[in-house]
XYZ file of C-alpha atoms in Angstrom:
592
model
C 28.904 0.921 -12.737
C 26.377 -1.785 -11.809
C 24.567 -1.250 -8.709
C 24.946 -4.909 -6.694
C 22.072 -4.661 -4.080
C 19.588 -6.481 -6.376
C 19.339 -8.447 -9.345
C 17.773 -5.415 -11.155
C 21.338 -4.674 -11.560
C 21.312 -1.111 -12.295
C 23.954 0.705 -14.601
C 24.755 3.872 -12.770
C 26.800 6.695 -14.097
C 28.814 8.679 -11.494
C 26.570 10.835 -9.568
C 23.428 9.199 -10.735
C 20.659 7.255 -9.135
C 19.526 3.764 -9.758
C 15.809 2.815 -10.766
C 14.486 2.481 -7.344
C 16.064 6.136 -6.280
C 17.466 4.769 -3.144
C 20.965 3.945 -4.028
C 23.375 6.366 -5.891
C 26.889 5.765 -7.400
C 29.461 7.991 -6.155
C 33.511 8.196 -6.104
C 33.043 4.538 -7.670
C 30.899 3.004 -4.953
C 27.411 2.105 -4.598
C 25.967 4.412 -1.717
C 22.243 4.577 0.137
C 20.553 7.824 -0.412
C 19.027 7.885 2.872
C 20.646 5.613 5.712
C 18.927 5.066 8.861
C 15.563 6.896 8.016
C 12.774 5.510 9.489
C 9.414 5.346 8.906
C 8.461 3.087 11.625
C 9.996 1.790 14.978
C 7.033 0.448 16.674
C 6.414 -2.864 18.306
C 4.839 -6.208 16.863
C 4.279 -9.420 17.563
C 5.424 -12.434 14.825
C 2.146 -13.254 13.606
C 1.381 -9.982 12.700
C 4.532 -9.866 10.585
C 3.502 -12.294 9.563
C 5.630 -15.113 11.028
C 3.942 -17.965 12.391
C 7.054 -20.631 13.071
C 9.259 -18.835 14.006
C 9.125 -17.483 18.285
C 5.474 -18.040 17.935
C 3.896 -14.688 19.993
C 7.250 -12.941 20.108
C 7.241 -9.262 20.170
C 9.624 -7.832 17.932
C 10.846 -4.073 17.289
C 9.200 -3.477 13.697
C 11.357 -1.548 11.781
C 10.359 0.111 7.892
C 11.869 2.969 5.806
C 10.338 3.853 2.231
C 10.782 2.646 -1.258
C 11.294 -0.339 -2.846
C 13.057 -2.198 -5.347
C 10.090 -3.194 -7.285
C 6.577 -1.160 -8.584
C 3.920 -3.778 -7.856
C 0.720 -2.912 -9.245
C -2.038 -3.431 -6.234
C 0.708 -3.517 -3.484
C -0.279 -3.291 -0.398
C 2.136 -0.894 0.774
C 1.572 2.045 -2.104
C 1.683 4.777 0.446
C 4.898 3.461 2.538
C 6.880 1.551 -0.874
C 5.523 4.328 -3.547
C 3.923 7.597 -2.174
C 5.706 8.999 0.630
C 8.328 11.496 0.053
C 11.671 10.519 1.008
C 12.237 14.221 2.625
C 9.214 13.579 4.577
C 8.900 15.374 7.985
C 7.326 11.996 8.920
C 10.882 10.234 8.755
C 13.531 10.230 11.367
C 17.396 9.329 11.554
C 18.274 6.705 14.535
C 21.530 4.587 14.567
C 22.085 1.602 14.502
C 22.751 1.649 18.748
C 19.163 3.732 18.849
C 17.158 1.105 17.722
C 18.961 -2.197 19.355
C 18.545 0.166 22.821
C 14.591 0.526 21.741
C 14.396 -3.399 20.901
C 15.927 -3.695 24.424
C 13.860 -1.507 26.253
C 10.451 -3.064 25.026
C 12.066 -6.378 25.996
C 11.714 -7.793 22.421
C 13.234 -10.716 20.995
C 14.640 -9.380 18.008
C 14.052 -6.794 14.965
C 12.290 -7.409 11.983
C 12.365 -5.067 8.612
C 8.964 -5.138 6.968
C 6.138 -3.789 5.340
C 8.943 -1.650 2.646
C 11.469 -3.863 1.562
C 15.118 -4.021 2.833
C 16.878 -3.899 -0.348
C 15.385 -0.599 -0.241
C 17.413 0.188 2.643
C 20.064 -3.056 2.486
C 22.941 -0.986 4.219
C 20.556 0.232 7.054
C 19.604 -3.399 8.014
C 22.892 -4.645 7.445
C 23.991 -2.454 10.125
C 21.264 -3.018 12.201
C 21.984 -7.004 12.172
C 25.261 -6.886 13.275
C 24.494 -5.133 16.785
C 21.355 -6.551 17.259
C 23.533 -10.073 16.838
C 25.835 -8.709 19.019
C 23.394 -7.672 21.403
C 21.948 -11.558 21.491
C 18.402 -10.669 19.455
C 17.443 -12.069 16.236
C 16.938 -10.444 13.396
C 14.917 -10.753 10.159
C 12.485 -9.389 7.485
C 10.011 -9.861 4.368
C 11.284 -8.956 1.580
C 10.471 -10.155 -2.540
C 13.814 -11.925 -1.994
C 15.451 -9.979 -4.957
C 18.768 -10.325 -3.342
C 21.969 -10.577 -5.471
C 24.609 -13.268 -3.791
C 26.599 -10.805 -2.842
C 24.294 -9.175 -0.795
C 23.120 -12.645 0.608
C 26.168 -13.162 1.362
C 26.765 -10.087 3.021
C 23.141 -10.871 5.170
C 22.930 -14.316 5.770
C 25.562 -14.285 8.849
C 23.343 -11.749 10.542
C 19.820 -12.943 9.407
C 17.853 -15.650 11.425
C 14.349 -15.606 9.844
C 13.184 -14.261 6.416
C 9.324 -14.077 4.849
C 9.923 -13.735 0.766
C 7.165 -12.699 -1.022
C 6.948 -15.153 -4.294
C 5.104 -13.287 -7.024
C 5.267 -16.385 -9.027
C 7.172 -18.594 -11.292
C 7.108 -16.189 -14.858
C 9.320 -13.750 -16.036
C 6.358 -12.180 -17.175
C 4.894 -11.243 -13.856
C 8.545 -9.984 -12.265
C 8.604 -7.447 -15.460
C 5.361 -6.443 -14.197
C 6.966 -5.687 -10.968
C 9.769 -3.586 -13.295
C 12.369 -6.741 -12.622
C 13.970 -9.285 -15.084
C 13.277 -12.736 -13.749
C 12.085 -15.491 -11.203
C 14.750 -17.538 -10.947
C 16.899 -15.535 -8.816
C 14.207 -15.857 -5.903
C 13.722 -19.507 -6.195
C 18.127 -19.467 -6.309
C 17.427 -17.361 -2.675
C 15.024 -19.594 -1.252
C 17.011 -22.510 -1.830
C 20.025 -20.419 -0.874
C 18.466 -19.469 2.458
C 16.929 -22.791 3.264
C 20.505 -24.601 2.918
C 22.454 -21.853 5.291
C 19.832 -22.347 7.796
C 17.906 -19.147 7.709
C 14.301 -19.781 8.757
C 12.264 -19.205 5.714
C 8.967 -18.905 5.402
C 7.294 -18.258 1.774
C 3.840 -15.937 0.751
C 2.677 -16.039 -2.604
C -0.380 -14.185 -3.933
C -3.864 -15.688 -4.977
C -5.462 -13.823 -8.006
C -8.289 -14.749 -9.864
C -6.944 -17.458 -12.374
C -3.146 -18.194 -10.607
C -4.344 -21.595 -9.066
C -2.428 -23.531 -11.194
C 1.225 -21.220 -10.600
C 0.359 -21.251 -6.903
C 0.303 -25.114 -6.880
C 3.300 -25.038 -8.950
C 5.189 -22.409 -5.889
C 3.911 -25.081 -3.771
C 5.617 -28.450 -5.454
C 8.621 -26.487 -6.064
C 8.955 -25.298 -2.443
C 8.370 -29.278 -1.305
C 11.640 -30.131 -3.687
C 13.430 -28.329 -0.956
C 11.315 -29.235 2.151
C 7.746 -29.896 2.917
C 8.349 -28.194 5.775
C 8.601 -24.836 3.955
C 5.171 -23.011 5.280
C 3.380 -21.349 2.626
C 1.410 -18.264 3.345
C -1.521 -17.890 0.712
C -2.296 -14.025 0.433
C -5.961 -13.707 -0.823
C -5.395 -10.818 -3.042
C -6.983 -7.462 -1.932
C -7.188 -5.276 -4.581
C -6.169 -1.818 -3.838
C -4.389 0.954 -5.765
C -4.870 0.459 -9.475
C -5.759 -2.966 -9.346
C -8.976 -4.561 -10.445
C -11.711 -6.075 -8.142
C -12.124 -9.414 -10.585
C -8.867 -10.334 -9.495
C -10.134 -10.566 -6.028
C -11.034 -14.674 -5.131
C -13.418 -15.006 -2.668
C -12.551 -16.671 0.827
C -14.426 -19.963 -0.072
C -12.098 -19.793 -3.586
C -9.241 -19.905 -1.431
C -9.615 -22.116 1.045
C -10.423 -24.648 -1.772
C -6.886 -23.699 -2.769
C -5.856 -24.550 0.311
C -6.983 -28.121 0.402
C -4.839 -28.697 -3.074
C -1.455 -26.963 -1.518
C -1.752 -29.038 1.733
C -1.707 -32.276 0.097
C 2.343 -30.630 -1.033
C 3.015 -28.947 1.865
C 2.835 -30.053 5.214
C 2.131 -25.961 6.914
C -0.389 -23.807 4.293
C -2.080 -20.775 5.811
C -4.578 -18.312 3.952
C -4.663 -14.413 4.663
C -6.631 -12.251 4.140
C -10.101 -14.173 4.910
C -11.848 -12.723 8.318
C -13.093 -16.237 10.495
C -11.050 -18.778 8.459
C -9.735 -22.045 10.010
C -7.211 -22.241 7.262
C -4.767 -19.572 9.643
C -4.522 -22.937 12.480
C -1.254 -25.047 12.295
C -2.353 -28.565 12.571
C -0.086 -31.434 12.800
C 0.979 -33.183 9.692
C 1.463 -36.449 10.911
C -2.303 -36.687 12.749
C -4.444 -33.637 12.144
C -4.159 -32.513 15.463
C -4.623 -28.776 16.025
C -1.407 -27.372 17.067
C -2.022 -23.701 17.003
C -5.268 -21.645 16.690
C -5.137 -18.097 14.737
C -7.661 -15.444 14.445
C -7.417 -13.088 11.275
C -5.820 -9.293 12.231
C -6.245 -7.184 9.496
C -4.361 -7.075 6.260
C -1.460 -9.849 5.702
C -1.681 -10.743 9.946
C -2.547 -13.504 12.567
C -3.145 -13.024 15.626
C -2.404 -17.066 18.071
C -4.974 -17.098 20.224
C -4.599 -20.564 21.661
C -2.026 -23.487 22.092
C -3.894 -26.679 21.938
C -1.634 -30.132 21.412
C 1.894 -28.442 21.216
C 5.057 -29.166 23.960
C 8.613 -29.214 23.705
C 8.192 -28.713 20.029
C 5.968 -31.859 19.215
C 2.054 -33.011 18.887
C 1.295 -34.206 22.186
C -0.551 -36.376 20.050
C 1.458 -38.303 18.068
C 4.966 -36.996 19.320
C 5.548 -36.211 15.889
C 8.383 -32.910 15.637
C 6.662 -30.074 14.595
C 8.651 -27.492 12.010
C 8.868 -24.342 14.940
C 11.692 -22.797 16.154
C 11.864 -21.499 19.210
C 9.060 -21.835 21.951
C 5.629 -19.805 22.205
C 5.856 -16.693 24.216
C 3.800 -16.860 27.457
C 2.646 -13.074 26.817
C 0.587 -12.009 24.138
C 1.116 -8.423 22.562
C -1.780 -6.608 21.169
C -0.861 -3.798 18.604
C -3.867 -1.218 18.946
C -5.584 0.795 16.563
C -3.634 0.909 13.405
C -0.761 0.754 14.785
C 2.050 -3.005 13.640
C 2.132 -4.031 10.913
C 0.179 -3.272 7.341
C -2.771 -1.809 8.831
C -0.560 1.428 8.739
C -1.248 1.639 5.441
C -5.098 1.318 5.900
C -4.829 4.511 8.195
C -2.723 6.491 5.434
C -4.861 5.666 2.840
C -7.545 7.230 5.182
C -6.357 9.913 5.208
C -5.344 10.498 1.268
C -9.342 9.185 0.727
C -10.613 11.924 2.824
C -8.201 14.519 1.775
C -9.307 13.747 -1.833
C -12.734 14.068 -1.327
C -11.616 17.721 -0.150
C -9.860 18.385 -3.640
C -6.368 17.429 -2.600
C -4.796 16.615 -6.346
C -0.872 16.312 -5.342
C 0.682 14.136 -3.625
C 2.892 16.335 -1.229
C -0.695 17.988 0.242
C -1.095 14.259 1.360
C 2.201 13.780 2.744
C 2.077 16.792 4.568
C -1.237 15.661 6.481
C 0.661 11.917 6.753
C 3.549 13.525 8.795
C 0.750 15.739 11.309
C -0.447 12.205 11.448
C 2.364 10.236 12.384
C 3.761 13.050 14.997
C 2.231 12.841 18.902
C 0.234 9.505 19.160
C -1.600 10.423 15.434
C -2.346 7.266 14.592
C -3.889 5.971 18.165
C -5.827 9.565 17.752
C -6.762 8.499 14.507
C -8.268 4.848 14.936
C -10.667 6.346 17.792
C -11.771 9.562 16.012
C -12.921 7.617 12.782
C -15.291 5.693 14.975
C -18.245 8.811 15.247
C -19.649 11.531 13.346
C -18.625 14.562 15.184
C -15.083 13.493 15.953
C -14.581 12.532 12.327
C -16.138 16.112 11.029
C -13.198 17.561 13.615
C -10.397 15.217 11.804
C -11.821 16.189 8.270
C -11.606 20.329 9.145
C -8.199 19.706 11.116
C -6.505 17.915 7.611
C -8.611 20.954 5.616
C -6.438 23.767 7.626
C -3.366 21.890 6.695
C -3.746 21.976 2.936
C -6.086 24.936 3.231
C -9.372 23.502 1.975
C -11.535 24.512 4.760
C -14.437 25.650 2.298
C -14.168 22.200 0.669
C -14.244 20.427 4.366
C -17.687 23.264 5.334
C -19.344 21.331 2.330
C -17.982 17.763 2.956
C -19.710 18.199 5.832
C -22.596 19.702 5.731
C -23.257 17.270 2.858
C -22.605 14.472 5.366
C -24.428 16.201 8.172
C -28.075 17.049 6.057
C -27.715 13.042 5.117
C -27.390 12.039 9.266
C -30.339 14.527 10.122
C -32.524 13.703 7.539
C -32.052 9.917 8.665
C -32.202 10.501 12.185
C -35.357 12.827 11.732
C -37.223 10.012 9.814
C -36.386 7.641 12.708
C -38.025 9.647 15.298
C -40.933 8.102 17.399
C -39.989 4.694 15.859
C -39.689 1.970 18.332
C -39.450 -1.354 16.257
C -35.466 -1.376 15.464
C -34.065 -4.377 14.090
C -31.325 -5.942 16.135
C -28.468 -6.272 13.918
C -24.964 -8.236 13.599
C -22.167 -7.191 11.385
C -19.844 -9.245 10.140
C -16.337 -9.737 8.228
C -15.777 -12.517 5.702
C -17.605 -15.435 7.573
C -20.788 -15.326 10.049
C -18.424 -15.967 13.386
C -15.976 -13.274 12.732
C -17.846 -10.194 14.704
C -16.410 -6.610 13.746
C -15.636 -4.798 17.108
C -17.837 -3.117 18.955
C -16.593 0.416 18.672
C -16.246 0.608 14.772
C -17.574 2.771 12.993
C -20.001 0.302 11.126
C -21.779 -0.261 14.320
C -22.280 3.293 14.662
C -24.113 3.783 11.454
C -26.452 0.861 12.068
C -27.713 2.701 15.294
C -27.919 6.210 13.324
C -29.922 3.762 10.553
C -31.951 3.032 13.111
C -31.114 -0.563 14.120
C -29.758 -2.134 17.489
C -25.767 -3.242 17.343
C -25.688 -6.798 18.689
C -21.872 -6.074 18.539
C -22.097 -3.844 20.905
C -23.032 -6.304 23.040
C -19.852 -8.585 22.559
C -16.173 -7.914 24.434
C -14.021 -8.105 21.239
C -10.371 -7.235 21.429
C -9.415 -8.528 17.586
C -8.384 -5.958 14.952
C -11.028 -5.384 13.097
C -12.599 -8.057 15.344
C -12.881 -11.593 16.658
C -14.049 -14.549 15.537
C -17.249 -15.811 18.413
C -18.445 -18.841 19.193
C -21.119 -20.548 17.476
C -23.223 -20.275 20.753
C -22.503 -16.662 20.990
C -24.505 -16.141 17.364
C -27.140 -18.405 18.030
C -27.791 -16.825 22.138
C -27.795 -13.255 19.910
C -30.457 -14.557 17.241
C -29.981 -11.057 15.225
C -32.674 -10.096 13.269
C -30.162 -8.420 10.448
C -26.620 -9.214 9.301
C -24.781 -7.063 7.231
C -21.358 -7.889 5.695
C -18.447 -5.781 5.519
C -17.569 -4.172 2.208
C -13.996 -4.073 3.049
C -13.546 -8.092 3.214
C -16.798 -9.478 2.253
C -18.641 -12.478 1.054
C -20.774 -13.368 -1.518
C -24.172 -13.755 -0.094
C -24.893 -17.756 -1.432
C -21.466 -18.158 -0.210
C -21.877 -16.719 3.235
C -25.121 -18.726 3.619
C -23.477 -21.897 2.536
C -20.901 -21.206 5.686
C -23.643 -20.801 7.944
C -25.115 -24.059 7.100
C -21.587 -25.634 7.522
C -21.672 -23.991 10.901
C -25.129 -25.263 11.370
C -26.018 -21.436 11.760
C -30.043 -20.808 12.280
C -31.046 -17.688 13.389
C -33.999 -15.322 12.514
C -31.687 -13.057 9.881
C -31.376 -16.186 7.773
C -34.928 -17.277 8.002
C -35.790 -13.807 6.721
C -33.023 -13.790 4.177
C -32.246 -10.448 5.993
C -28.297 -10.913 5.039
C -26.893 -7.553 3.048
C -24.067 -7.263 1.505
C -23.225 -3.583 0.605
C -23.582 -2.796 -3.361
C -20.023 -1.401 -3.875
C -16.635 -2.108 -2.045
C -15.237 0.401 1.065
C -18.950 2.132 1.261
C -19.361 1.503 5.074
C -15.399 2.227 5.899
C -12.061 4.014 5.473
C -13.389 7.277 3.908
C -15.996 9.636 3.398
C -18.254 7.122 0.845
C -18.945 5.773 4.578
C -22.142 8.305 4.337
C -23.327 6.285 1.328
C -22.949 2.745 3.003
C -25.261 4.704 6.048
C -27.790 5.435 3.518
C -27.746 1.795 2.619
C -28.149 0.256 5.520
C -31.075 2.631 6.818
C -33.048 1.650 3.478
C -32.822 -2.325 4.452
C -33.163 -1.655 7.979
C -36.481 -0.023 7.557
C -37.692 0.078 4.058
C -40.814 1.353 4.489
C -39.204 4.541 5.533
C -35.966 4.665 3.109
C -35.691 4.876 -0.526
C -32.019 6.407 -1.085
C -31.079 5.519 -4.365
C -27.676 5.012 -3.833
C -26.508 4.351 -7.276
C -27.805 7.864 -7.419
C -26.724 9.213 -4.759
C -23.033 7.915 -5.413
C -23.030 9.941 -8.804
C -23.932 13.069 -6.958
C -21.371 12.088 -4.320
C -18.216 11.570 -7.175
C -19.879 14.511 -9.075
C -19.630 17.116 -6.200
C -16.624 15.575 -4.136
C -14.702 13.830 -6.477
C -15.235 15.770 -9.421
C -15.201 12.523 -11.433
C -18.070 10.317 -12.821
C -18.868 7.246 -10.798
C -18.123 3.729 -12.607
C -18.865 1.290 -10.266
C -16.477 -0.977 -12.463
C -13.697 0.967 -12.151
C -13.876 0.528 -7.600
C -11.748 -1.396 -6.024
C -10.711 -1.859 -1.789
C -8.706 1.194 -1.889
C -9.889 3.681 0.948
C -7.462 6.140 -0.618
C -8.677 6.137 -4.443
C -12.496 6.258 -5.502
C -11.640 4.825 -8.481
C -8.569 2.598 -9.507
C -7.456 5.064 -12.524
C -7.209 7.839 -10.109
C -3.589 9.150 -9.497
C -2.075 12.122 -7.692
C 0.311 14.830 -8.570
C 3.866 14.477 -7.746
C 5.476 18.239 -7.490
């Protein structure tokens, strides 16, 4: 038999499973393995989907399951899409009425399947689109858009918005993804756009696609130029490679190209970009202003020139549907939305660094985690030393590597005391900014990267700031200039190359004493200040520019020693990527 729910087309056998696991073939029918078993049921507003014209500031009941259709290399949602066991403890069964009453009880405007994909789970949505349409909410999803007709078919009745992910326009690059073809998602699109669905298309940038992203965007303006096109920077994570990685600057030249197609391009992905607004195509007046919140979200912020749906400009009709919410809803923590993924892979970098080498050890910890408010525990607990050395014993007793966790420790704790001991009775401590991406886009006060320049012996200017962004807020111009820092240090998550980062400032017409001193640090190697234990390296860094007089940590040294003991690997800086789960993009757990 050949399974119908995507254009993989599997051949089944009775009693056997198709190539994504999730779909078996049984008396003669095609049947889901695991019907309404969810990962997630959690709150989120559209932007963080994202959606950004459709309900702009709606809050909608997220809704995600596991698997996928497709094997992505560098996706960003390995641990939800690849890694978590389907029998997982972390899972649970609601009906279809369970989660249209939870929609209704957090007064949201509709549901929205994301950050897995749907055809994953096709019968599970389906059912969930028919009550929620009954109930008078909307419904819709991302998804790679893989859909056979007959399942689009099936949908498209229920379905009022849709995000496809276009991985481009090659067969090439779909077998990558362990699927035939292209066409059928450009057949969808067009599909979609011509029933009326709200569709709204995201494409990756790599290193080296410019010209296949400009060809995405001329074939997307064959069908409309109102088609908005959300450009992905590519984060490399998993097993892909860093040189993929564009910087912000690379994109946002992109940008300028796709907007003379296109009249709504956005870019992701790139901390204090203006390339997230909504400006009117008719006369360049800003529409709607967007901050950057965390991977593949937006976050409006304000709603300058926009009424009744047109510029109050020019009057011209702007492509939205529906009007702006009045409320805004703030996930917190890690909680909406893809930065779930940045608080499993937390977890799977620490546990690794304790000698976890299968994958169920992981997913055990990942369901302790996701039971009793883990997550919210989680996000606060990473921010300090002593409440971190609690999380790393507590995921040690789990998986019984509390020897492994004594030395993770102490390691971590000799590296703080030696630093703080070398600090004492020293009263000149730079004052220092830290930044994501671009100089205006502060990194909130209570992260952890704050906390290790004070133990580095510096002064956190962010500290200083009211920030309620996720991983933090773009500031006024004013704001930098008033704080004059005498240091700025660049994340290693989402960073910047340094000419680049200077060349922004002088755009910005930046001048403040870190610049004059060419006191701007980027960190040598990628996730060293963030996300897992390497975060003791990054501290070593930053208190040997902070007061180099004192420090001399060699920390291309130190990182051997680090991999040596911990990792029980040799460190190749070439072979790092942004993963906070893998310290190295060959590395690859068990599966029992």
């Amino acid at each position: 038999m050949v399974c119908f729910i995507c254009e993989r087309r599997c051949h089944m056998e009775e009693g056997s499973i198709g190539e994504c696991h999730r779909y078996e073939c049984r008396e003669g029918a095609i049947h889901e393995r695991f019907s309404h078993t969810y990962l997630v049921t959690a709150p989120i507003s559209a932007e963080t989907m994202p959606v950004l014209h459709f309900h702009p500031r709606a809050k909608f009941l997220q809704i995600s399951t596991t698997g996928c259709n497709f094997d992505c290399d560098g996706c960003i949602s390995t641990v939800v899409a690849k890694e978590m066991d389907t029998d997982s403890k972390a899972l649970h069964v609601l009906s279809p009425e369970q989660i249209v009453q939870k929609a209704q009880s957090l007064n949201c405007t509709g549901i929205a399947f994301l950050m897995n994909d749907p055809l994953a789970s096709f019968f599970t949505f389906l059912e969930v689109c028919k009550l929620a349409k009954k109930a008078g909410l909307v419904t819709g999803c991302s998804s790679n858009g893989y859909f056979t007709l007959k399942t689009l078919d099936m949908l498209i009745p229920y379905l009022d918005f849709i995000n496809i992910g276009l991985k481009g326009l090659s067969n090439a690059i779909y077998r990558s993804c362990h699927a035939n073809s292209y066409k059928p998602v450009l057949r969808n699109i067009e599909y979609l756009v011509q029933k009326g669905v709200h569709v709204e298309v995201a494409c990756i940038h790599k290193k080296g696609n410019e010209s296949e992203v400009v060809a995405i965007a001329e074939h997307l303006a064959t069908l409309s130029k109102n088609i908005p096109l959300q450009l992905m920077r590519f984060i490399p994570i998993d097993d892909a490679a860093i040189e993929d990685e564009p910087s912000i600057q690379e994109s946002e030249t992109l940008y300028q190209t796709l907007k003379s197609r296109l009249n709504y391009v956005y870019v992701f992905n790139s901390p204090g970009s203006t390339c997230l607004h909504t400006y009117c195509p008719s006369c360049g007046a800003l529409i709607f202003e967007r901050d950057f919140y965390g991977p593949m979200g937006s976050k409006l912020r304000r709603i300058h020139h926009f009424k009744d749906g047109r510029c109050t400009k020019c009057a011209h009709t702007l492509a939205i549907t529906g009007a702006p919410s009045q409320n805004v809803f703030d996930e917190e923590g890690f909680e909406g939305g893809y930065p779930m993924t940045r608080a499993l892979e937390i977890v799977e970098g620490t546990l690794v660094a304790l000698g976890v080498d299968n994958q169920h050890d992981v997913t055990r910890c990942w369901e302790e985690l996701l039971a009793d408010n883990g997550l919210k525990k989680l996000h606060v607990d990473i921010q300090n030393f002593d409440d971190y050395a609690a999380t790393i014993l507590f995921l040690a007793r789990i998986v019984g590597k509390e020897e492994n966790a004594d030395a993770l420790i102490a390691y971590m704790r000799n590296k703080i005391d030696t630093i703080v001991d070398a600090l004492k009775g020293v009263t000149q401590r730079p004052r220092v900014y830290y930044v994501m991406g671009k100089p205006l886009f502060a990194l909130e006060d209570t992260r952890l990267e704050n906390q290790l320049v004070e133990l580095a012996g510096g002064v956190s200017l962010n500290k200083t700031l009211v920030l309620d962004g996720r991983p933090g807020r773009k500031i006024a111009r004013e704001e930098l200039l008033k704080l004059n820092p005498d240091v700025i240090f660049i994340s290693s998550f989402l960073d910047s190359p340094l000419e680049a980062f200077y060349d922004a400032c002088r755009e910005e017409q930046i001048d403040v004493e870190a610049l004059k001193q060419h006191r701007v640090y980027t960190h040598p190697y990628p996730c060293f200040d963030f996300g897992s234990p390497r975060w003791i390296l990054g501290l070593m860094y930053i208190a040997d520019m902070l007061h180099p007089v004192i420090f001399h940590f060699d920390i291309h040294h130190e990182a051997t020693l680090f991999y040596k003991q911990f990792y029980r690997q040799t460190f190749e800086a070439s072979m790092l990527n942004r993963s906070f789960a893998k310290p190295s993009r060959d590395h690859r757990l068990n599966r029992l």
